């Protein structure tokens, strides 16, 4: 018996003592359940004023699991949807979209459920992003012991956090919208940190039994501050039951919802207003130093001002991660490209927090999306993604200097995504691609077999996953001209073979990067290598379930 098993045994004894020590077991258990309910209500009050970003990405599958003989191919992604907006849980779920819909808009009569199916004459499927945001809370109004019954299951660790596990169901099993499933409660403050299940389905209407319905979901929270756990990630899945023929009207899909930007970075650094600055003596005494600014310097300063304004607005809007450890890794790759190509330029990287694959550059800043970093198979593929944007900088391609006027970035978050566009004209893209190929051949990343396979995989998934491959701000990495410009890399790689376990062309979403939803900071995922058992486990670009390694904020601070 190892130390962990011994610890669990001791915890089980302590749990019994906790419930039976000085009072009857039922009374002690009742007090514990009351405290869990109180903590959940405090959580609802704490997040009522928060308006985090909510991103939902959905992959419909081609009837996955219709029959036991349908095989793995039936569960491959066939269609996708993407939503990004700000959400607020303040008695109701208030969702403000920031991007235009990628499917048909819902009817005005649609509720806040995550799915709407049209009338018998019009069976169009419509996903409702507000319904996915609803899955971050168990019950906005009536989570209490009068409405719900609790059944203790066991104790369990989620990462470093010890939890009590309960099955929860409404007292009235037909009450629509009430949660039914399992909850995990951390055992220090009795806060709910995970819940897995669904909501009771609404009664059928004249529009048909599937007109509106809830989905099954697995909702996770992370510790943002002392005693405060906030919604972070939700996994949703709907598939046909094994052995049953799928209902052609019901979508079969997997989805991931991520929340972030709970605590936005302050736009003004108050500390700078109160700190005492001591100027360097050399700056004052050097009377002979030139003080006038040349036209060339003025132009460079103007371009730099535009770059800084854009970066500041994107970060303030929760779309750009603050610089951190991940950016240092990206900067190392860029510096390797600069040195090996003997370029006399400076460049640094920032990460867009959204999932769709895109890159762009502003001044001397290269921006790459989190989702693209997630799926790149190796460092050479990352270098190729960064090289094209570095080439734009090396070739002196212009920055949009109108953003040096500060009023140009005084926009709402919605207008920001409508007004900020950093696509390059075709002639600049062609020149940058040619230079990127030259830089890659001179770099430490000249063995580009995996990079070529990645380009082939992008081309193979372009028709099924247009929303994942559609850029919001910059240049998409999978449009036909982009792949054609780098065709020499793809041609030099082996032919894409999905059945070959040794050939990893792309990773599932979430493979590389983890996001702190409170601070918007990113870090690289540290996982153990796992051998593939079948080609199905390769899952390039696919949505997969979440299993978070939970920690407490003070534990994280102690390790720094």
PDB file of N, CA, C and O in Angstrom, residues 19 43 62 103 137 200 236 257 280 295 332 398 405 467 474 504 514-515 557:
ATOM      1  N   UNK A  19     -18.486  13.396  10.855  1.00  0.00           N
ATOM      2  CA  UNK A  19     -19.940  13.345  10.841  1.00  0.00           C
ATOM      3  C   UNK A  19     -20.537  12.780  12.126  1.00  0.00           C
ATOM      4  O   UNK A  19     -21.710  12.968  12.400  1.00  0.00           O
ATOM      5  N   UNK A  43     -20.790  31.799  -4.045  1.00  0.00           N
ATOM      6  CA  UNK A  43     -20.143  31.796  -5.350  1.00  0.00           C
ATOM      7  C   UNK A  43     -20.974  32.574  -6.373  1.00  0.00           C
ATOM      8  O   UNK A  43     -20.441  33.401  -7.128  1.00  0.00           O
ATOM      9  N   UNK A  62     -20.338  12.901 -37.857  1.00  0.00           N
ATOM     10  CA  UNK A  62     -21.234  12.338 -38.871  1.00  0.00           C
ATOM     11  C   UNK A  62     -21.984  11.139 -38.317  1.00  0.00           C
ATOM     12  O   UNK A  62     -21.772  10.002 -38.726  1.00  0.00           O
ATOM     13  N   UNK A 103     -23.847  30.020 -37.937  1.00  0.00           N
ATOM     14  CA  UNK A 103     -24.951  29.207 -38.450  1.00  0.00           C
ATOM     15  C   UNK A 103     -26.185  30.089 -38.500  1.00  0.00           C
ATOM     16  O   UNK A 103     -26.111  31.295 -38.280  1.00  0.00           O
ATOM     17  N   UNK A 137     -23.074  26.982 -14.109  1.00  0.00           N
ATOM     18  CA  UNK A 137     -23.727  27.020 -12.790  1.00  0.00           C
ATOM     19  C   UNK A 137     -24.722  25.873 -12.696  1.00  0.00           C
ATOM     20  O   UNK A 137     -25.344  25.483 -13.688  1.00  0.00           O
ATOM     21  N   UNK A 200     -32.775  18.632 -16.158  1.00  0.00           N
ATOM     22  CA  UNK A 200     -34.013  17.911 -16.479  1.00  0.00           C
ATOM     23  C   UNK A 200     -34.615  18.505 -17.747  1.00  0.00           C
ATOM     24  O   UNK A 200     -34.750  19.723 -17.870  1.00  0.00           O
ATOM     25  N   UNK A 236     -18.836  19.202 -23.457  1.00  0.00           N
ATOM     26  CA  UNK A 236     -20.198  18.763 -23.767  1.00  0.00           C
ATOM     27  C   UNK A 236     -20.112  17.689 -24.833  1.00  0.00           C
ATOM     28  O   UNK A 236     -19.324  17.792 -25.783  1.00  0.00           O
ATOM     29  N   UNK A 257     -16.206  24.658 -24.020  1.00  0.00           N
ATOM     30  CA  UNK A 257     -16.422  26.053 -23.650  1.00  0.00           C
ATOM     31  C   UNK A 257     -15.327  26.461 -22.686  1.00  0.00           C
ATOM     32  O   UNK A 257     -15.045  25.738 -21.721  1.00  0.00           O
ATOM     33  N   UNK A 280      18.824  59.408 -14.642  1.00  0.00           N
ATOM     34  CA  UNK A 280      20.255  59.200 -14.814  1.00  0.00           C
ATOM     35  C   UNK A 280      20.961  60.533 -15.024  1.00  0.00           C
ATOM     36  O   UNK A 280      20.490  61.398 -15.766  1.00  0.00           O
ATOM     37  N   UNK A 295      13.287  62.670 -39.437  1.00  0.00           N
ATOM     38  CA  UNK A 295      12.051  62.137 -40.025  1.00  0.00           C
ATOM     39  C   UNK A 295      11.965  60.617 -39.966  1.00  0.00           C
ATOM     40  O   UNK A 295      10.887  60.065 -39.725  1.00  0.00           O
ATOM     41  N   UNK A 332      12.258  32.539 -28.227  1.00  0.00           N
ATOM     42  CA  UNK A 332      13.470  31.755 -28.471  1.00  0.00           C
ATOM     43  C   UNK A 332      13.478  31.182 -29.890  1.00  0.00           C
ATOM     44  O   UNK A 332      14.503  31.212 -30.590  1.00  0.00           O
ATOM     45  N   UNK A 398       4.326  47.230 -44.111  1.00  0.00           N
ATOM     46  CA  UNK A 398       3.833  48.349 -43.307  1.00  0.00           C
ATOM     47  C   UNK A 398       2.906  47.916 -42.188  1.00  0.00           C
ATOM     48  O   UNK A 398       2.166  46.930 -42.300  1.00  0.00           O
ATOM     49  N   UNK A 405      -3.266  57.118 -33.669  1.00  0.00           N
ATOM     50  CA  UNK A 405      -4.245  58.030 -33.090  1.00  0.00           C
ATOM     51  C   UNK A 405      -5.035  57.260 -32.033  1.00  0.00           C
ATOM     52  O   UNK A 405      -5.694  56.269 -32.342  1.00  0.00           O
ATOM     53  N   UNK A 467     -14.734  26.763 -39.432  1.00  0.00           N
ATOM     54  CA  UNK A 467     -14.742  27.751 -38.354  1.00  0.00           C
ATOM     55  C   UNK A 467     -13.444  27.707 -37.555  1.00  0.00           C
ATOM     56  O   UNK A 467     -12.966  28.730 -37.092  1.00  0.00           O
ATOM     57  N   UNK A 474      -6.417  38.053 -38.221  1.00  0.00           N
ATOM     58  CA  UNK A 474      -5.262  38.027 -39.110  1.00  0.00           C
ATOM     59  C   UNK A 474      -5.461  37.145 -40.313  1.00  0.00           C
ATOM     60  O   UNK A 474      -6.546  37.054 -40.876  1.00  0.00           O
ATOM     61  N   UNK A 504       2.409  11.619 -36.747  1.00  0.00           N
ATOM     62  CA  UNK A 504       1.568  12.566 -36.004  1.00  0.00           C
ATOM     63  C   UNK A 504       1.589  13.889 -36.766  1.00  0.00           C
ATOM     64  O   UNK A 504       2.544  14.666 -36.667  1.00  0.00           O
ATOM     65  N   UNK A 514      -2.255  25.750 -21.451  1.00  0.00           N
ATOM     66  CA  UNK A 514      -3.322  25.903 -20.461  1.00  0.00           C
ATOM     67  C   UNK A 514      -3.438  27.379 -20.087  1.00  0.00           C
ATOM     68  O   UNK A 514      -2.457  28.116 -20.071  1.00  0.00           O
ATOM     69  N   UNK A 515      -4.663  27.778 -19.775  1.00  0.00           N
ATOM     70  CA  UNK A 515      -5.012  29.180 -19.585  1.00  0.00           C
ATOM     71  C   UNK A 515      -5.497  29.410 -18.164  1.00  0.00           C
ATOM     72  O   UNK A 515      -6.353  28.672 -17.669  1.00  0.00           O
ATOM     73  N   UNK A 557       1.455  29.725  -5.297  1.00  0.00           N
ATOM     74  CA  UNK A 557       2.348  30.801  -4.880  1.00  0.00           C
ATOM     75  C   UNK A 557       3.558  30.263  -4.130  1.00  0.00           C
ATOM     76  O   UNK A 557       4.673  30.759  -4.265  1.00  0.00           O
TER      77      UNK A 557
END
